[in-house]
Amino acid sequence: MKRTTIGRGLFLIINNFVLIALVLTMIIPLLNVLAVSFTTDMESYENTIKLFPRQPSLTGYITLFQRVAILRPFLNNIFVTVIGTFLHVVFCAMAGYVLTKENFLGKAVIAALIIIPNMLPFEMIIIPVFVTVKKLGLMDTLWSIILIKVISTFSILLMKNYFEGIPKSLEESAFIDGAGEYAIFFKIYVPLAVPGMTTITIFQFVALWNQLLPAVLFLNSPEKYTLQIALKSLVVSQELTSTTQSVANNTRMAGIVVAIIPLILLYIFAQKYFIKGIMVGAVKE
Amino acid sequence: MKKAIEKLWLSFNKARVLYLLVLPSLIFFIIFTYFPLFDGIKISFQDFKFVGKSSYVGLKNYIEALYTPGFWRVFKNTVIIGFSNVILTAFIPMLLAVLLNEVKFGIWKRFSQTIIYLPHIFSWVIVGGIWIFILSPNAGLINAVRSFFGLDPIYYMAKEIYARPIIIGSNLWKQSGYVCILYLATIAGISPTLYEAAMIDGAGALKRTLYITFPELLNTLKIVLLLNIMGSLRMFNQIYVMRNEVIARKIDVLMYYVYERGLVQFKIGYAAAISMIIFSLTLIITLISKRSLKYSI
């Protein structure tokens, strides 16, 4: 009996060390980025381990907003993310509600049209999608990247599942009171489905905030750039072309910090929905 | 006949509101999924031009793809990187989840879960940017540690030998927290009576983990493997961000090749043919793995 407790104690100690090491692998890179973003230009090039700045300085951020002009891409990103998320939630909730209805003309066809695209990743049709967007005259507009992923099968099915959990009796009594189909959907179902809608809001917000490929494909003019493209040329492209190296490490890391702050805030305030959404997401795919 | 039409009209009219509610989604899928899909099949048989008439060239694009060394190189890279990602990002998080589950101190457990999940919500521009900086010879963290021990800096991102491990490692860094949480949720759902019964039978903690926890995780493992396979075939963003001309030969993957040929060099027909090959491959692999993993959820 005693032996097992010693063995158990040893295991717990080793286990906690492993986990501390794990958490440090996750945290140290982030701390390093944060620290470097607050260094002076000079210090950001020193070959020393930086977990906090020696002389805290805002130079990196000042360069980021003045010379690199990150504000425009940042605002573009907010525009795309907010409008895109709003439309996504409204449209997917509407479609999800329709899929809960039984026996109406064309239900099977509609359901199939919605479910099949799940097997077709966006990446695999980028060439014809590019051609389509060009034909529609949406090239180089922010609307192209808002519209390109405005609906997803995943969110429609999630909303369908959510609506199915709402008791039918509510709908029936409203129907008897003379409420029409629109009123039943918007006044009864939508308010009760707020938690489900919050989950898809959060996922779509993160997806749109991070959206890279459509922006790479469709946007050409710098004043249309979203945050991810602006950041890509800031943090990546300069590595190998040392001749054009004009932005210091502190500015590059400041760019990363600015881009992750909205995500971290969202994560802190809505952690519960993240965890819930992950589970549903994995099971659905 | 007239009666049938009338009846059809009546049932159409009855569901009028439903059609209006689902209309935006249907329009979206038709314009941005179905039309491009069929258009893509057509383009893959064409010598496509934006201006002027595109002519049909039969299987030329497909044959060209299969005889281009470039295609087979990125194919090989996709298989090597993809396979490593599928395996590592399924089993390492599983081990971590079992370890994390043994932690009894609630706050520490919650804190570590919160932290390891964090990189999952960052874009590849962010994660790629962080790792490119950390591995940089220009004051990057790893080289700072090396210089602390008096070692010479290494330019990791410009050495072919490190290219694939860096891609695979940074993917593991980004995704393992997410996968870990999937496993943890499954573990939390295992009935405690199973463990109690095993305890009464005299099974120690190790045996309980081996004979109860791991088998119960099997179903989640299948889902994770399938998610990883799909993710590996569509890998683009990470490579787009982290590649450079020096290491491109080792890490360019299929989707990047499609992008480069189609939308940088504008060989649209050729790139569409390759997309079609990848798409058919994805379908086949998904169907096979769904069947062989007895995917049942």
Tab-separated table of N, CA and C in Angstrom, chain A residues 8 11 15-16 19-20 23 25-30 32-33 44-49 91 94-95 97-98 101 104-105 112-113 116-117 119-121 123-125 127-132 134 147-148 150-151 153 181-182 206 210 213 216-217 228 231-232 236 239-240 249 253 256 259-260 263 267 271 274 278-279 282-283 285, chain B residues 17-22 24-25 28-29 31-36 39-40 48 50 96 99-100 102-103 108 110 112 114-119 121-123 125-126 129-130 132-134 136 138-139 141 143-145 147 155 173 178 182 185 205 223 227 234 236 240-241 244 255 258-259 262-263 268 271 275 279 282-283 295 297:
chain	number	residue	atom	x	y	z
A	8	ARG	N	2.827	6.858	-6.721
A	8	ARG	CA	1.825	7.836	-7.131
A	8	ARG	C	2.363	9.270	-6.957
A	11	PHE	N	4.865	10.035	-9.541
A	11	PHE	CA	4.202	10.280	-10.818
A	11	PHE	C	3.653	11.700	-10.867
A	15	ASN	N	4.661	14.391	-13.484
A	15	ASN	CA	3.556	14.854	-14.323
A	15	ASN	C	3.465	16.378	-14.314
A	16	ASN	N	3.537	16.956	-13.116
A	16	ASN	CA	3.434	18.416	-13.040
A	16	ASN	C	4.609	19.102	-13.720
A	19	LEU	N	3.893	19.111	-17.366
A	19	LEU	CA	2.885	20.101	-17.722
A	19	LEU	C	3.419	21.522	-17.624
A	20	ILE	N	4.280	21.762	-16.636
A	20	ILE	CA	4.884	23.093	-16.555
A	20	ILE	C	5.719	23.352	-17.806
A	23	VAL	N	3.328	24.153	-20.639
A	23	VAL	CA	2.762	25.500	-20.572
A	23	VAL	C	3.828	26.542	-20.928
A	25	THR	N	6.348	26.111	-22.980
A	25	THR	CA	6.547	26.112	-24.443
A	25	THR	C	5.504	26.983	-25.129
A	26	MET	N	4.329	27.043	-24.532
A	26	MET	CA	3.284	27.858	-25.135
A	26	MET	C	3.466	29.338	-24.776
A	27	ILE	N	3.829	29.591	-23.517
A	27	ILE	CA	3.861	30.971	-23.028
A	27	ILE	C	5.122	31.720	-23.429
A	28	ILE	N	6.288	31.055	-23.368
A	28	ILE	CA	7.540	31.788	-23.583
A	28	ILE	C	7.601	32.476	-24.950
A	29	PRO	N	7.217	31.785	-26.046
A	29	PRO	CA	7.223	32.510	-27.333
A	29	PRO	C	6.342	33.756	-27.294
A	30	LEU	N	5.174	33.652	-26.648
A	30	LEU	CA	4.264	34.796	-26.603
A	30	LEU	C	4.838	35.923	-25.756
A	32	ASN	N	7.975	36.450	-25.225
A	32	ASN	CA	9.090	36.982	-25.986
A	32	ASN	C	8.611	38.023	-27.008
A	33	VAL	N	7.524	37.683	-27.703
A	33	VAL	CA	6.952	38.601	-28.688
A	33	VAL	C	6.521	39.900	-27.994
A	44	SER	N	15.997	45.724	-29.712
A	44	SER	CA	15.311	44.644	-30.417
A	44	SER	C	16.247	43.872	-31.333
A	45	TYR	N	17.433	44.409	-31.600
A	45	TYR	CA	18.405	43.684	-32.421
A	45	TYR	C	19.495	43.008	-31.606
A	46	GLU	N	19.481	43.228	-30.284
A	46	GLU	CA	20.515	42.596	-29.460
A	46	GLU	C	20.238	41.112	-29.326
A	47	ASN	N	21.310	40.336	-29.383
A	47	ASN	CA	21.152	38.887	-29.345
A	47	ASN	C	21.054	38.391	-27.899
A	48	THR	N	20.038	38.850	-27.175
A	48	THR	CA	19.874	38.445	-25.778
A	48	THR	C	18.475	37.860	-25.583
A	49	ILE	N	18.338	37.052	-24.528
A	49	ILE	CA	17.037	36.457	-24.227
A	49	ILE	C	16.143	37.546	-23.639
A	91	PHE	N	-28.118	34.675	-41.789
A	91	PHE	CA	-28.453	33.755	-42.881
A	91	PHE	C	-28.414	32.290	-42.425
A	94	MET	N	-31.422	31.440	-40.318
A	94	MET	CA	-32.611	31.303	-41.163
A	94	MET	C	-32.639	29.936	-41.841
A	95	ALA	N	-31.499	29.555	-42.432
A	95	ALA	CA	-31.455	28.266	-43.140
A	95	ALA	C	-31.573	27.097	-42.164
A	97	TYR	N	-33.172	27.016	-39.410
A	97	TYR	CA	-34.578	26.914	-39.007
A	97	TYR	C	-35.382	26.155	-40.057
A	98	VAL	N	-35.144	26.467	-41.322
A	98	VAL	CA	-35.890	25.807	-42.404
A	98	VAL	C	-35.644	24.300	-42.379
A	101	LYS	N	-37.888	22.032	-40.331
A	101	LYS	CA	-39.270	21.794	-40.785
A	101	LYS	C	-39.351	20.482	-41.540
A	104	PHE	N	-42.016	19.664	-46.402
A	104	PHE	CA	-42.495	20.712	-47.292
A	104	PHE	C	-41.893	20.454	-48.671
A	105	LEU	N	-42.505	21.028	-49.652
A	105	LEU	CA	-42.127	20.751	-51.038
A	105	LEU	C	-40.643	21.094	-51.267
A	112	ALA	N	-29.998	18.607	-49.363
A	112	ALA	CA	-28.827	18.093	-50.080
A	112	ALA	C	-27.944	19.240	-50.567
A	113	LEU	N	-28.582	20.285	-51.130
A	113	LEU	CA	-27.809	21.428	-51.628
A	113	LEU	C	-26.995	22.078	-50.515
A	116	ILE	N	-24.032	18.997	-49.140
A	116	ILE	CA	-22.937	18.564	-50.033
A	116	ILE	C	-21.691	19.480	-49.985
A	117	PRO	N	-21.837	20.809	-49.942
A	117	PRO	CA	-20.625	21.646	-49.944
A	117	PRO	C	-19.672	21.363	-48.791
A	119	MET	N	-18.324	18.700	-48.151
A	119	MET	CA	-17.274	17.792	-48.605
A	119	MET	C	-16.312	18.482	-49.563
A	120	LEU	N	-16.503	19.766	-49.769
A	120	LEU	CA	-15.733	20.462	-50.794
A	120	LEU	C	-14.972	21.637	-50.179
A	121	PRO	N	-13.746	21.401	-49.706
A	121	PRO	CA	-13.000	22.482	-49.074
A	121	PRO	C	-12.773	23.648	-50.037
A	123	GLU	N	-10.305	25.549	-50.451
A	123	GLU	CA	-8.988	25.558	-51.084
A	123	GLU	C	-8.999	24.842	-52.432
A	124	MET	N	-9.847	23.821	-52.560
A	124	MET	CA	-9.797	22.988	-53.761
A	124	MET	C	-10.479	23.642	-54.957
A	125	ILE	N	-11.263	24.690	-54.719
A	125	ILE	CA	-11.906	25.329	-55.870
A	125	ILE	C	-11.440	26.776	-56.027
A	127	ILE	N	-9.286	28.139	-57.914
A	127	ILE	CA	-9.092	28.603	-59.298
A	127	ILE	C	-10.431	29.044	-59.909
A	128	PRO	N	-11.436	28.155	-59.966
A	128	PRO	CA	-12.718	28.622	-60.520
A	128	PRO	C	-13.390	29.699	-59.668
A	129	VAL	N	-13.191	29.711	-58.358
A	129	VAL	CA	-13.779	30.769	-57.532
A	129	VAL	C	-13.161	32.119	-57.923
A	130	PHE	N	-11.862	32.092	-58.166
A	130	PHE	CA	-11.182	33.309	-58.625
A	130	PHE	C	-11.814	33.810	-59.921
A	131	VAL	N	-12.031	32.876	-60.855
A	131	VAL	CA	-12.648	33.239	-62.136
A	131	VAL	C	-14.052	33.814	-61.902
A	132	THR	N	-14.823	33.163	-61.014
A	132	THR	CA	-16.188	33.626	-60.728
A	132	THR	C	-16.183	35.034	-60.139
A	134	LYS	N	-13.985	37.289	-60.432
A	134	LYS	CA	-13.590	38.231	-61.470
A	134	LYS	C	-14.770	38.564	-62.388
A	147	LEU	N	-18.289	38.162	-48.742
A	147	LEU	CA	-19.286	37.248	-49.318
A	147	LEU	C	-18.755	35.830	-49.506
A	148	ILE	N	-17.441	35.695	-49.710
A	148	ILE	CA	-16.919	34.414	-50.152
A	148	ILE	C	-17.145	33.295	-49.131
A	150	VAL	N	-19.650	33.689	-46.508
A	150	VAL	CA	-20.710	34.215	-45.657
A	150	VAL	C	-21.637	33.121	-45.131
A	151	ILE	N	-21.693	31.983	-45.813
A	151	ILE	CA	-22.531	30.880	-45.346
A	151	ILE	C	-21.648	29.669	-45.109
A	153	THR	N	-22.001	25.362	-44.114
A	153	THR	CA	-22.842	24.212	-43.770
A	153	THR	C	-22.758	23.929	-42.272
A	181	GLU	N	-45.617	32.811	-39.923
A	181	GLU	CA	-44.360	32.071	-39.934
A	181	GLU	C	-43.157	32.969	-39.594
A	182	TYR	N	-43.126	34.178	-40.138
A	182	TYR	CA	-42.038	35.120	-39.835
A	182	TYR	C	-41.995	35.449	-38.354
A	206	VAL	N	-13.616	34.729	-35.305
A	206	VAL	CA	-12.214	34.306	-35.344
A	206	VAL	C	-11.811	33.957	-36.777
A	210	ASN	N	-9.010	36.100	-39.009
A	210	ASN	CA	-7.777	35.441	-39.437
A	210	ASN	C	-7.735	35.141	-40.928
A	213	LEU	N	-6.391	33.463	-47.177
A	213	LEU	CA	-6.381	33.052	-48.583
A	213	LEU	C	-7.275	33.921	-49.482
A	216	VAL	N	-5.650	37.188	-50.077
A	216	VAL	CA	-4.504	37.057	-50.978
A	216	VAL	C	-4.978	36.976	-52.424
A	217	LEU	N	-6.074	36.246	-52.633
A	217	LEU	CA	-6.556	36.034	-53.999
A	217	LEU	C	-7.197	37.280	-54.592
A	228	GLN	N	-4.286	40.668	-42.040
A	228	GLN	CA	-3.415	39.506	-42.248
A	228	GLN	C	-2.425	39.737	-43.396
A	231	LEU	N	0.158	42.288	-42.255
A	231	LEU	CA	1.079	41.664	-41.312
A	231	LEU	C	2.033	40.714	-42.015
A	232	LYS	N	1.518	40.004	-43.003
A	232	LYS	CA	2.357	39.023	-43.694
A	232	LYS	C	3.575	39.726	-44.285
A	236	VAL	N	6.958	38.670	-42.284
A	236	VAL	CA	7.568	37.555	-42.977
A	236	VAL	C	8.517	37.971	-44.080
A	239	GLU	N	12.431	38.845	-43.920
A	239	GLU	CA	13.472	37.991	-43.370
A	239	GLU	C	14.647	37.791	-44.324
A	240	LEU	N	14.360	37.378	-45.554
A	240	LEU	CA	15.460	36.970	-46.422
A	240	LEU	C	16.015	38.098	-47.277
A	249	ASN	N	12.780	44.775	-35.389
A	249	ASN	CA	12.054	43.669	-34.764
A	249	ASN	C	10.916	44.145	-33.876
A	253	MET	N	7.036	42.782	-34.056
A	253	MET	CA	6.342	42.107	-32.963
A	253	MET	C	5.138	42.920	-32.477
A	256	ILE	N	2.235	41.898	-34.446
A	256	ILE	CA	1.629	40.648	-33.973
A	256	ILE	C	0.758	40.908	-32.755
A	259	ALA	N	-2.526	42.463	-33.615
A	259	ALA	CA	-3.450	41.549	-34.293
A	259	ALA	C	-4.069	40.524	-33.350
A	260	ILE	N	-3.366	40.187	-32.247
A	260	ILE	CA	-3.948	39.150	-31.387
A	260	ILE	C	-4.755	39.711	-30.225
A	263	LEU	N	-8.470	38.992	-30.400
A	263	LEU	CA	-8.748	37.564	-30.216
A	263	LEU	C	-8.638	37.169	-28.755
A	267	TYR	N	-11.471	35.687	-26.391
A	267	TYR	CA	-11.237	34.390	-25.750
A	267	TYR	C	-11.507	34.473	-24.248
A	271	GLN	N	-14.911	32.213	-23.190
A	271	GLN	CA	-14.224	30.932	-23.189
A	271	GLN	C	-15.168	29.746	-23.193
A	274	PHE	N	-16.242	28.844	-26.594
A	274	PHE	CA	-15.177	28.227	-27.376
A	274	PHE	C	-15.166	26.726	-27.142
A	278	ILE	N	-16.050	23.785	-29.872
A	278	ILE	CA	-15.050	22.821	-30.346
A	278	ILE	C	-15.661	21.444	-30.430
A	279	MET	N	-16.367	21.056	-29.383
A	279	MET	CA	-16.934	19.719	-29.335
A	279	MET	C	-17.930	19.516	-30.463
A	282	ALA	N	-16.156	19.273	-33.922
A	282	ALA	CA	-15.460	18.038	-34.249
A	282	ALA	C	-16.449	16.933	-34.591
A	283	VAL	N	-17.517	16.858	-33.843
A	283	VAL	CA	-18.481	15.784	-34.073
A	283	VAL	C	-19.163	15.975	-35.420
A	285	GLU	N	-18.007	17.496	-38.182
A	285	GLU	CA	-17.180	17.276	-39.364
A	285	GLU	C	-16.902	15.801	-39.512
B	17	VAL	N	-42.684	31.113	-47.077
B	17	VAL	CA	-41.799	31.786	-46.124
B	17	VAL	C	-40.503	30.994	-45.934
B	18	LEU	N	-40.630	29.675	-45.893
B	18	LEU	CA	-39.441	28.836	-45.711
B	18	LEU	C	-38.470	29.025	-46.874
B	19	TYR	N	-39.004	29.088	-48.088
B	19	TYR	CA	-38.121	29.289	-49.245
B	19	TYR	C	-37.374	30.619	-49.131
B	20	LEU	N	-38.108	31.642	-48.694
B	20	LEU	CA	-37.457	32.956	-48.563
B	20	LEU	C	-36.347	32.906	-47.518
B	21	LEU	N	-36.592	32.184	-46.418
B	21	LEU	CA	-35.587	32.111	-45.351
B	21	LEU	C	-34.329	31.365	-45.806
B	22	VAL	N	-34.500	30.361	-46.643
B	22	VAL	CA	-33.344	29.548	-47.029
B	22	VAL	C	-32.690	30.092	-48.313
B	24	PRO	N	-31.077	32.949	-49.239
B	24	PRO	CA	-29.695	33.467	-49.265
B	24	PRO	C	-28.661	32.347	-49.255
B	25	SER	N	-28.903	31.312	-48.453
B	25	SER	CA	-27.929	30.217	-48.382
B	25	SER	C	-27.845	29.482	-49.710
B	28	PHE	N	-26.012	31.520	-52.246
B	28	PHE	CA	-24.581	31.494	-51.932
B	28	PHE	C	-23.930	30.214	-52.448
B	29	PHE	N	-24.513	29.072	-52.093
B	29	PHE	CA	-23.883	27.805	-52.488
B	29	PHE	C	-23.866	27.644	-54.004
B	31	ILE	N	-23.729	30.098	-56.306
B	31	ILE	CA	-22.738	30.989	-56.924
B	31	ILE	C	-21.306	30.631	-56.538
B	32	PHE	N	-21.078	30.344	-55.251
B	32	PHE	CA	-19.699	30.211	-54.784
B	32	PHE	C	-19.246	28.776	-54.551
B	33	THR	N	-20.114	27.782	-54.742
B	33	THR	CA	-19.653	26.403	-54.595
B	33	THR	C	-19.983	25.568	-55.832
B	34	TYR	N	-21.275	25.470	-56.164
B	34	TYR	CA	-21.645	24.577	-57.268
B	34	TYR	C	-21.166	25.107	-58.614
B	35	PHE	N	-21.429	26.391	-58.869
B	35	PHE	CA	-20.988	26.930	-60.156
B	35	PHE	C	-19.467	26.803	-60.322
B	36	PRO	N	-18.663	27.240	-59.324
B	36	PRO	CA	-17.206	27.075	-59.474
B	36	PRO	C	-16.791	25.618	-59.632
B	39	ASP	N	-17.594	24.724	-63.188
B	39	ASP	CA	-16.730	25.564	-64.000
B	39	ASP	C	-15.288	25.042	-63.938
B	40	GLY	N	-14.881	24.622	-62.737
B	40	GLY	CA	-13.523	24.115	-62.543
B	40	GLY	C	-13.283	22.866	-63.363
B	48	PHE	N	-7.292	27.910	-70.759
B	48	PHE	CA	-8.167	28.996	-70.324
B	48	PHE	C	-7.540	30.376	-70.537
B	50	PHE	N	-8.553	34.642	-69.901
B	50	PHE	CA	-9.514	35.619	-69.368
B	50	PHE	C	-10.091	36.467	-70.493
B	96	LEU	N	-0.902	14.050	-23.724
B	96	LEU	CA	-1.006	15.247	-22.892
B	96	LEU	C	-2.351	15.280	-22.172
B	99	LEU	N	-2.286	12.992	-19.223
B	99	LEU	CA	-1.485	13.580	-18.146
B	99	LEU	C	-2.235	14.730	-17.487
B	100	LEU	N	-2.812	15.589	-18.309
B	100	LEU	CA	-3.508	16.770	-17.798
B	100	LEU	C	-4.686	16.359	-16.934
B	102	GLU	N	-4.822	13.927	-14.952
B	102	GLU	CA	-4.386	13.458	-13.640
B	102	GLU	C	-4.164	14.602	-12.667
B	103	VAL	N	-4.129	15.831	-13.177
B	103	VAL	CA	-3.900	16.981	-12.299
B	103	VAL	C	-5.149	17.216	-11.476
B	108	TRP	N	-4.918	25.237	-11.566
B	108	TRP	CA	-3.753	24.920	-12.408
B	108	TRP	C	-4.199	24.167	-13.654
B	110	ARG	N	-7.211	24.239	-15.103
B	110	ARG	CA	-7.937	25.161	-15.985
B	110	ARG	C	-6.985	26.118	-16.684
B	112	SER	N	-3.768	25.706	-17.367
B	112	SER	CA	-2.947	25.094	-18.416
B	112	SER	C	-3.786	24.785	-19.658
B	114	THR	N	-6.373	26.499	-20.677
B	114	THR	CA	-6.600	27.784	-21.344
B	114	THR	C	-5.396	28.183	-22.176
B	115	ILE	N	-4.203	28.020	-21.598
B	115	ILE	CA	-3.001	28.457	-22.292
B	115	ILE	C	-2.692	27.600	-23.520
B	116	ILE	N	-2.795	26.267	-23.370
B	116	ILE	CA	-2.383	25.451	-24.523
B	116	ILE	C	-3.376	25.555	-25.672
B	117	TYR	N	-4.602	25.975	-25.393
B	117	TYR	CA	-5.568	26.128	-26.494
B	117	TYR	C	-5.324	27.410	-27.285
B	118	LEU	N	-4.711	28.391	-26.629
B	118	LEU	CA	-4.586	29.731	-27.199
B	118	LEU	C	-4.044	29.794	-28.644
B	119	PRO	N	-2.919	29.112	-28.971
B	119	PRO	CA	-2.375	29.266	-30.327
B	119	PRO	C	-3.357	28.847	-31.421
B	121	ILE	N	-6.358	29.727	-31.886
B	121	ILE	CA	-7.192	30.806	-32.434
B	121	ILE	C	-6.367	31.868	-33.162
B	122	PHE	N	-5.045	31.715	-33.201
B	122	PHE	CA	-4.228	32.671	-33.954
B	122	PHE	C	-4.122	32.226	-35.411
B	123	SER	N	-4.002	33.204	-36.303
B	123	SER	CA	-3.864	32.867	-37.722
B	123	SER	C	-2.458	32.348	-37.984
B	125	VAL	N	-0.491	33.599	-40.095
B	125	VAL	CA	0.408	34.748	-40.218
B	125	VAL	C	1.032	35.045	-38.860
B	126	ILE	N	0.199	34.987	-37.820
B	126	ILE	CA	0.698	35.244	-36.472
B	126	ILE	C	1.655	34.138	-36.026
B	129	GLY	N	4.717	34.076	-38.136
B	129	GLY	CA	5.530	35.248	-37.797
B	129	GLY	C	6.284	35.049	-36.498
B	130	ILE	N	5.597	34.507	-35.490
B	130	ILE	CA	6.241	34.280	-34.194
B	130	ILE	C	7.421	33.321	-34.357
B	132	ILE	N	9.065	32.377	-37.132
B	132	ILE	CA	10.144	32.892	-37.984
B	132	ILE	C	11.041	33.817	-37.159
B	133	PHE	N	10.411	34.615	-36.299
B	133	PHE	CA	11.208	35.511	-35.459
B	133	PHE	C	12.021	34.733	-34.433
B	134	ILE	N	11.382	33.775	-33.770
B	134	ILE	CA	12.083	33.030	-32.725
B	134	ILE	C	13.275	32.265	-33.289
B	136	SER	N	14.963	33.194	-35.922
B	136	SER	CA	15.783	34.097	-36.723
B	136	SER	C	17.191	34.277	-36.130
B	138	ASN	N	18.620	36.966	-36.322
B	138	ASN	CA	18.576	38.374	-35.950
B	138	ASN	C	17.917	38.563	-34.586
B	139	ALA	N	18.582	38.176	-33.502
B	139	ALA	CA	18.040	38.350	-32.164
B	139	ALA	C	16.858	37.441	-31.862
B	141	LEU	N	14.887	34.199	-30.332
B	141	LEU	CA	15.018	33.612	-28.993
B	141	LEU	C	15.973	32.414	-28.970
B	143	ASN	N	18.394	31.536	-30.992
B	143	ASN	CA	19.790	31.917	-31.182
B	143	ASN	C	20.322	32.760	-30.031
B	144	ALA	N	19.424	33.457	-29.336
B	144	ALA	CA	19.854	34.180	-28.131
B	144	ALA	C	20.295	33.185	-27.072
B	145	VAL	N	19.541	32.089	-26.941
B	145	VAL	CA	19.922	31.043	-25.989
B	145	VAL	C	21.254	30.426	-26.416
B	147	SER	N	23.652	31.809	-28.098
B	147	SER	CA	24.768	32.724	-27.860
B	147	SER	C	25.052	32.836	-26.360
B	155	TYR	N	20.967	29.944	-38.965
B	155	TYR	CA	19.829	30.525	-39.670
B	155	TYR	C	18.878	29.377	-40.035
B	173	TRP	N	2.633	22.826	-32.441
B	173	TRP	CA	2.520	23.888	-31.434
B	173	TRP	C	1.144	24.562	-31.535
B	178	TYR	N	-5.866	22.358	-29.072
B	178	TYR	CA	-7.222	22.128	-29.558
B	178	TYR	C	-7.576	20.641	-29.517
B	182	LEU	N	-10.307	18.215	-27.125
B	182	LEU	CA	-11.254	17.194	-27.615
B	182	LEU	C	-11.148	15.919	-26.775
B	185	ALA	N	-12.436	16.359	-23.123
B	185	ALA	CA	-13.894	16.335	-23.008
B	185	ALA	C	-14.406	14.905	-23.034
B	205	ALA	N	-3.540	2.840	-10.884
B	205	ALA	CA	-3.813	3.986	-11.760
B	205	ALA	C	-3.346	3.728	-13.189
B	223	ILE	N	-11.982	10.445	-34.981
B	223	ILE	CA	-12.421	11.763	-35.464
B	223	ILE	C	-11.212	12.655	-35.693
B	227	LEU	N	-9.989	14.494	-39.096
B	227	LEU	CA	-9.818	15.951	-39.178
B	227	LEU	C	-8.409	16.287	-39.655
B	234	ARG	N	-5.529	20.068	-47.394
B	234	ARG	CA	-5.858	21.429	-47.810
B	234	ARG	C	-4.867	22.448	-47.270
B	236	PHE	N	-2.445	25.174	-46.792
B	236	PHE	CA	-1.973	26.253	-47.663
B	236	PHE	C	-1.373	27.414	-46.867
B	240	TYR	N	2.259	29.214	-47.236
B	240	TYR	CA	2.285	30.542	-47.848
B	240	TYR	C	3.053	31.524	-46.961
B	241	VAL	N	2.846	31.402	-45.643
B	241	VAL	CA	3.496	32.328	-44.713
B	241	VAL	C	4.955	31.946	-44.464
B	244	ASN	N	10.213	30.201	-47.995
B	244	ASN	CA	11.060	31.170	-48.672
B	244	ASN	C	11.788	30.407	-49.760
B	255	MET	N	-1.516	22.432	-52.510
B	255	MET	CA	-2.361	23.606	-52.652
B	255	MET	C	-1.543	24.851	-52.961
B	258	VAL	N	-0.865	24.754	-56.655
B	258	VAL	CA	-2.037	25.190	-57.421
B	258	VAL	C	-2.099	26.714	-57.456
B	259	TYR	N	-1.913	27.315	-56.291
B	259	TYR	CA	-1.961	28.774	-56.201
B	259	TYR	C	-0.882	29.405	-57.083
B	262	GLY	N	-1.529	28.646	-60.887
B	262	GLY	CA	-2.762	29.229	-61.396
B	262	GLY	C	-2.814	30.733	-61.253
B	263	LEU	N	-2.504	31.241	-60.065
B	263	LEU	CA	-2.819	32.636	-59.806
B	263	LEU	C	-1.594	33.537	-59.739
B	268	ILE	N	-4.122	28.868	-65.724
B	268	ILE	CA	-5.383	28.559	-65.055
B	268	ILE	C	-5.858	27.127	-65.326
B	271	ALA	N	-3.680	24.560	-63.497
B	271	ALA	CA	-3.918	24.575	-62.052
B	271	ALA	C	-5.279	23.963	-61.724
B	275	SER	N	-6.135	20.906	-59.205
B	275	SER	CA	-7.162	20.983	-58.157
B	275	SER	C	-8.098	19.787	-58.244
B	279	PHE	N	-8.805	17.105	-55.481
B	279	PHE	CA	-10.166	16.933	-54.986
B	279	PHE	C	-10.591	15.472	-55.041
B	282	THR	N	-8.859	13.644	-52.332
B	282	THR	CA	-9.449	13.926	-51.020
B	282	THR	C	-10.698	13.087	-50.817
B	283	LEU	N	-11.541	13.053	-51.848
B	283	LEU	CA	-12.777	12.281	-51.732
B	283	LEU	C	-12.467	10.814	-51.460
B	295	TYR	N	-16.205	5.120	-39.035
B	295	TYR	CA	-16.623	6.423	-38.530
B	295	TYR	C	-18.113	6.392	-38.258
B	297	ILE	N	-20.464	8.639	-36.143
B	297	ILE	CA	-21.068	9.630	-35.252
B	297	ILE	C	-21.987	10.521	-36.064
